[in-house]
Short mmCIF file of C-alpha atoms in Angstrom, two decimals:
data_model
loop_
_atom_site.label_atom_id
_atom_site.label_comp_id
_atom_site.label_asym_id
_atom_site.label_seq_id
_atom_site.Cartn_x
_atom_site.Cartn_y
_atom_site.Cartn_z
CA MET A 54 72.16 50.65 138.54
CA LYS A 55 73.72 47.30 139.41
CA VAL A 56 73.56 44.28 137.08
CA LEU A 57 74.68 40.68 137.60
CA VAL A 58 75.48 38.65 134.46
CA VAL A 59 75.31 34.85 134.86
CA GLU A 60 76.81 33.28 131.73
CA ASP A 61 79.26 30.37 131.39
CA GLU A 62 80.63 31.53 128.02
CA VAL A 63 83.37 33.77 129.40
CA GLY A 64 83.82 35.79 126.22
CA LEU A 65 80.11 36.54 125.93
CA ALA A 66 79.81 37.37 129.62
CA GLU A 67 82.72 39.80 129.43
CA SER A 68 81.32 41.40 126.26
CA ILE A 69 77.92 41.91 127.92
CA ALA A 70 79.56 43.36 131.02
CA ALA A 71 81.77 45.70 129.00
CA HIS A 72 78.80 46.95 126.96
CA LEU A 73 76.64 47.58 130.02
CA THR A 74 79.51 49.17 131.96
CA LYS A 75 80.21 51.53 129.07
CA ASP A 76 76.60 52.69 129.36
CA GLY A 77 76.95 53.50 133.05
CA PHE A 78 75.87 50.27 134.77
CA ILE A 79 77.81 48.69 137.63
CA THR A 80 78.22 45.17 136.25
CA GLU A 81 79.41 41.94 137.86
CA THR A 82 79.90 38.59 136.12
CA VAL A 83 79.84 34.97 137.28
CA PHE A 84 80.27 31.86 135.15
CA SER A 85 78.55 29.13 137.15
CA TYR A 86 75.34 28.33 139.01
CA GLU A 87 77.14 28.01 142.35
CA ALA A 88 78.81 31.42 142.02
CA ALA A 89 75.50 33.02 141.02
CA VAL A 90 73.66 31.62 144.05
CA GLU A 91 76.45 32.87 146.33
CA LYS A 92 76.22 36.37 144.81
CA ILE A 93 72.44 36.74 145.05
CA ASN A 94 72.47 35.56 148.65
CA LEU A 95 75.09 38.16 149.58
CA TYR A 96 74.19 41.19 147.45
CA THR A 97 71.25 42.94 145.84
CA TYR A 98 70.98 43.73 142.13
CA ASP A 99 68.68 45.89 140.07
CA CYS A 100 68.79 43.37 137.23
CA VAL A 101 70.06 39.81 136.81
CA VAL A 102 70.81 38.46 133.32
CA VAL A 103 70.74 34.65 133.45
CA ASP A 104 71.70 31.96 130.94
CA ILE A 105 69.56 28.81 131.21
CA ASN A 106 72.34 26.27 130.55
CA LEU A 107 75.12 26.45 133.12
CA PRO A 108 77.80 23.80 133.72
CA ASP A 109 76.65 23.04 137.26
CA GLY A 110 72.98 23.93 137.24
CA ILE A 111 69.96 25.41 135.51
CA GLY A 112 69.30 29.13 135.17
CA PHE A 113 65.62 28.61 135.97
CA ASP A 114 66.65 27.54 139.49
CA ILE A 115 68.44 30.87 139.96
CA VAL A 116 65.20 32.66 139.09
CA GLU A 117 63.34 30.59 141.66
CA THR A 118 66.05 31.31 144.27
CA LEU A 119 65.66 35.05 143.65
CA LYS A 120 61.90 34.74 144.12
CA ASN A 121 62.33 32.71 147.32
CA LEU A 122 64.63 35.44 148.62
CA LYS A 123 61.92 37.97 147.72
CA ALA A 124 64.58 39.88 145.76
CA SER A 125 63.34 42.91 143.85
CA SER A 126 65.75 42.29 140.96
CA GLY A 127 64.49 42.40 137.41
CA ILE A 128 65.33 39.16 135.58
CA ILE A 129 66.21 38.61 131.92
CA ILE A 130 66.74 35.06 130.64
CA ILE A 131 69.21 34.59 127.78
CA SER A 132 69.41 31.24 126.01
CA ALA A 133 70.23 29.49 122.76
CA ARG A 134 67.03 27.51 123.30
CA ASN A 135 64.18 29.00 121.29
CA ALA A 136 61.47 26.59 122.40
CA LEU A 137 58.12 28.13 123.30
CA GLU A 138 57.85 26.03 126.45
CA ASP A 139 61.11 27.53 127.77
CA LYS A 140 59.83 31.06 127.18
CA ILE A 141 56.53 30.26 128.89
CA LYS A 142 58.28 28.60 131.84
CA SER A 143 60.62 31.58 132.30
CA LEU A 144 57.66 33.94 132.57
CA ASP A 145 55.67 31.56 134.77
CA ILE A 146 58.43 31.34 137.38
CA GLY A 147 58.89 35.11 137.50
CA SER A 148 61.42 36.32 134.94
CA ASP A 149 60.62 39.59 133.16
CA ASP A 150 62.05 38.96 129.70
CA TYR A 151 63.54 36.25 127.48
CA LEU A 152 66.16 36.87 124.80
CA THR A 153 67.28 34.18 122.37
CA LYS A 154 70.94 33.82 121.39
CA PRO A 155 72.55 35.07 119.27
CA PHE A 156 71.53 38.66 120.00
CA HIS A 157 72.97 42.11 119.53
CA LEU A 158 74.44 43.58 122.71
CA SER A 159 72.60 46.82 121.98
CA GLU A 160 69.28 44.92 122.11
CA LEU A 161 70.11 43.41 125.50
CA ASN A 162 71.17 46.85 126.72
CA ALA A 163 67.85 48.32 125.56
CA ARG A 164 65.90 45.56 127.29
CA VAL A 165 67.80 46.09 130.56
CA LYS A 166 67.05 49.82 130.41
CA SER A 167 63.39 49.20 129.60
CA LEU A 168 63.06 46.75 132.48
CA LEU A 169 64.64 49.17 134.95
CA ARG A 170 62.42 52.01 133.75
CA ARG A 171 59.33 49.89 134.35
CA ARG A 172 60.48 48.76 137.79
CA HIS A 173 61.87 52.01 139.16
CA PHE A 174 60.28 54.83 137.19
CA GLY A 175 56.85 53.56 136.15
CA GLY A 176 57.99 53.25 132.54
CA SER A 177 59.04 56.90 132.31
CA ASN A 178 62.43 58.21 131.24
CA GLU A 179 62.37 60.65 134.14
CA ILE A 180 62.08 60.50 137.91
CA ALA A 181 61.30 63.59 139.99
CA PHE A 182 61.27 64.49 143.66
CA GLN A 183 60.23 67.99 144.66
CA GLU A 184 62.40 70.41 142.64
CA ILE A 185 64.89 67.70 141.55
CA LYS A 186 64.43 65.88 138.25
CA VAL A 187 66.59 63.13 136.72
CA ASN A 188 66.43 62.14 133.07
CA TYR A 189 67.46 58.50 133.21
CA ILE A 190 68.19 58.11 129.48
CA ALA A 191 70.20 61.31 129.07
CA ARG A 192 71.81 60.87 132.54
CA LYS A 193 71.08 64.52 133.31
CA VAL A 194 70.00 66.13 136.58
CA PHE A 195 68.01 69.33 137.00
CA VAL A 196 67.09 71.50 139.96
CA ASN A 197 64.23 73.88 139.17
CA ASN A 198 64.90 73.11 135.47
CA THR A 199 68.56 74.18 135.77
CA GLU A 200 71.04 71.42 134.92
CA VAL A 201 73.41 70.26 137.65
CA ALA A 202 76.79 68.81 136.63
CA LEU A 203 77.48 65.64 138.64
CA SER A 204 80.26 63.08 138.51
CA LYS A 205 79.30 59.49 137.65
CA LYS A 206 79.33 58.37 141.29
CA GLU A 207 77.36 61.44 142.41
CA TYR A 208 74.77 60.71 139.71
CA ASP A 209 74.57 57.03 140.71
CA LEU A 210 74.20 58.04 144.35
CA LEU A 211 71.40 60.51 143.61
CA LEU A 212 69.54 57.96 141.46
CA TYR A 213 69.87 55.41 144.27
CA PHE A 214 68.47 57.91 146.77
CA MET A 215 65.58 58.87 144.48
CA SER A 216 64.72 55.22 143.87
CA ASN A 217 64.47 54.75 147.65
CA ILE A 218 62.63 57.85 148.90
CA ASP A 219 62.18 57.88 152.70
CA VAL A 220 64.00 54.54 153.06
CA ALA A 221 66.76 54.09 155.63
CA LEU A 222 69.84 53.05 153.64
CA THR A 223 72.83 51.55 155.42
CA LYS A 224 76.29 52.76 154.58
CA SER A 225 77.24 49.22 153.56
CA ALA A 226 74.32 48.96 151.12
CA MET A 227 75.18 52.32 149.60
CA ALA A 228 78.86 51.46 149.21
CA GLU A 229 77.97 48.09 147.68
CA HIS A 230 75.63 49.79 145.21
CA LEU A 231 78.29 52.30 144.12
CA TRP A 232 81.33 50.03 143.96
CA GLY A 233 80.00 46.48 143.55
CA ASP A 234 82.80 43.90 143.74
CA ASN A 235 85.27 46.72 144.40
CA ILE A 236 83.55 47.72 147.63
CA ASP A 237 86.86 47.52 149.55
CA SER A 238 88.05 50.54 147.57
CA ALA A 239 85.49 52.62 149.46
CA ASP A 240 88.21 52.88 152.16
CA SER A 241 86.08 52.61 155.29
CA PHE A 242 83.31 54.74 153.82
CA ASP A 243 85.54 57.81 153.43
CA MET A 244 84.82 57.92 149.70
CA LEU A 245 81.10 57.51 150.35
CA TYR A 246 81.12 60.45 152.77
CA SER A 247 82.98 62.54 150.21
CA HIS A 248 80.46 61.78 147.44
CA ILE A 249 77.53 62.56 149.74
CA LYS A 250 79.12 65.87 150.76
CA ASN A 251 79.77 66.85 147.13
CA LEU A 252 76.29 65.80 145.98
CA ARG A 253 74.62 67.77 148.78
CA LYS A 254 76.63 70.90 147.95
CA LYS A 255 75.98 70.75 144.20
CA LEU A 256 72.23 70.33 144.70
CA THR A 257 71.83 73.04 147.31
CA ASP A 258 74.05 75.45 145.35
CA LYS A 259 71.47 75.22 142.54
CA GLY A 260 68.60 75.99 144.92
CA SER A 261 67.53 72.56 146.10
CA LYS A 262 66.54 71.92 149.69
CA ASP A 263 68.79 69.47 151.53
CA TYR A 264 66.97 66.14 151.49
CA ILE A 265 69.94 63.96 152.51
CA GLN A 266 69.37 63.07 156.15
CA SER A 267 71.86 61.27 158.39
CA ILE A 268 70.52 58.41 160.52
CA TYR A 269 72.75 57.84 163.52
CA GLY A 270 74.26 54.36 163.61
CA ILE A 271 72.64 53.32 160.31
CA GLY A 272 73.36 55.54 157.33
CA TYR A 273 71.19 57.97 155.38
CA LYS A 274 67.77 58.53 153.90
CA PHE A 275 66.49 60.89 151.19
CA ALA A 276 63.28 62.55 152.34
CA LYS A 277 61.48 65.80 153.07
CA SER A 278 62.26 67.15 156.53
#
């Protein structure tokens, strides 16, 4: 899952990113309103963590920009302001949660996970498709109740597929989801092809049908034949 952190306190932003990355998230950070707007216009994120007070703008405007773009990102406001009117405004304009500074990083992490569970998995800790089941909290994958050992990128790729059943996914979108700001390291999609090949083999070796379908000139989709 891909998270954008918008926070002008560099130390706090880096601490949040490090904590989320340690827990398996692909995390990007920006320190200004202008940089945040550029990011959300170029890329998609599963969750955006936004500070209200930025040196060149207001975090609320970023929320409104996301809504105008019809982005599906979950939004968590973080702020030192504890006023009730700020909390009400954040919910009114479309954010999902509001966390007052100072906070424990573990609490923010838990709120990000809870938000993503609600948005992608109906509040459950598991997502299933046919004989494949993923436990999101334990980061474990099962085929017919037999665990399948996947690398981190293979797991992220499978979760992305299963969050987008029967959706045509472009190679660029998939590479961006897996590598974030380091998308150039995908080396002309060669690494993406390798991860797809390995994921397909590991699933089918455990008895799964092959649901990864190539779409000529576009990319892939995960669906029943």
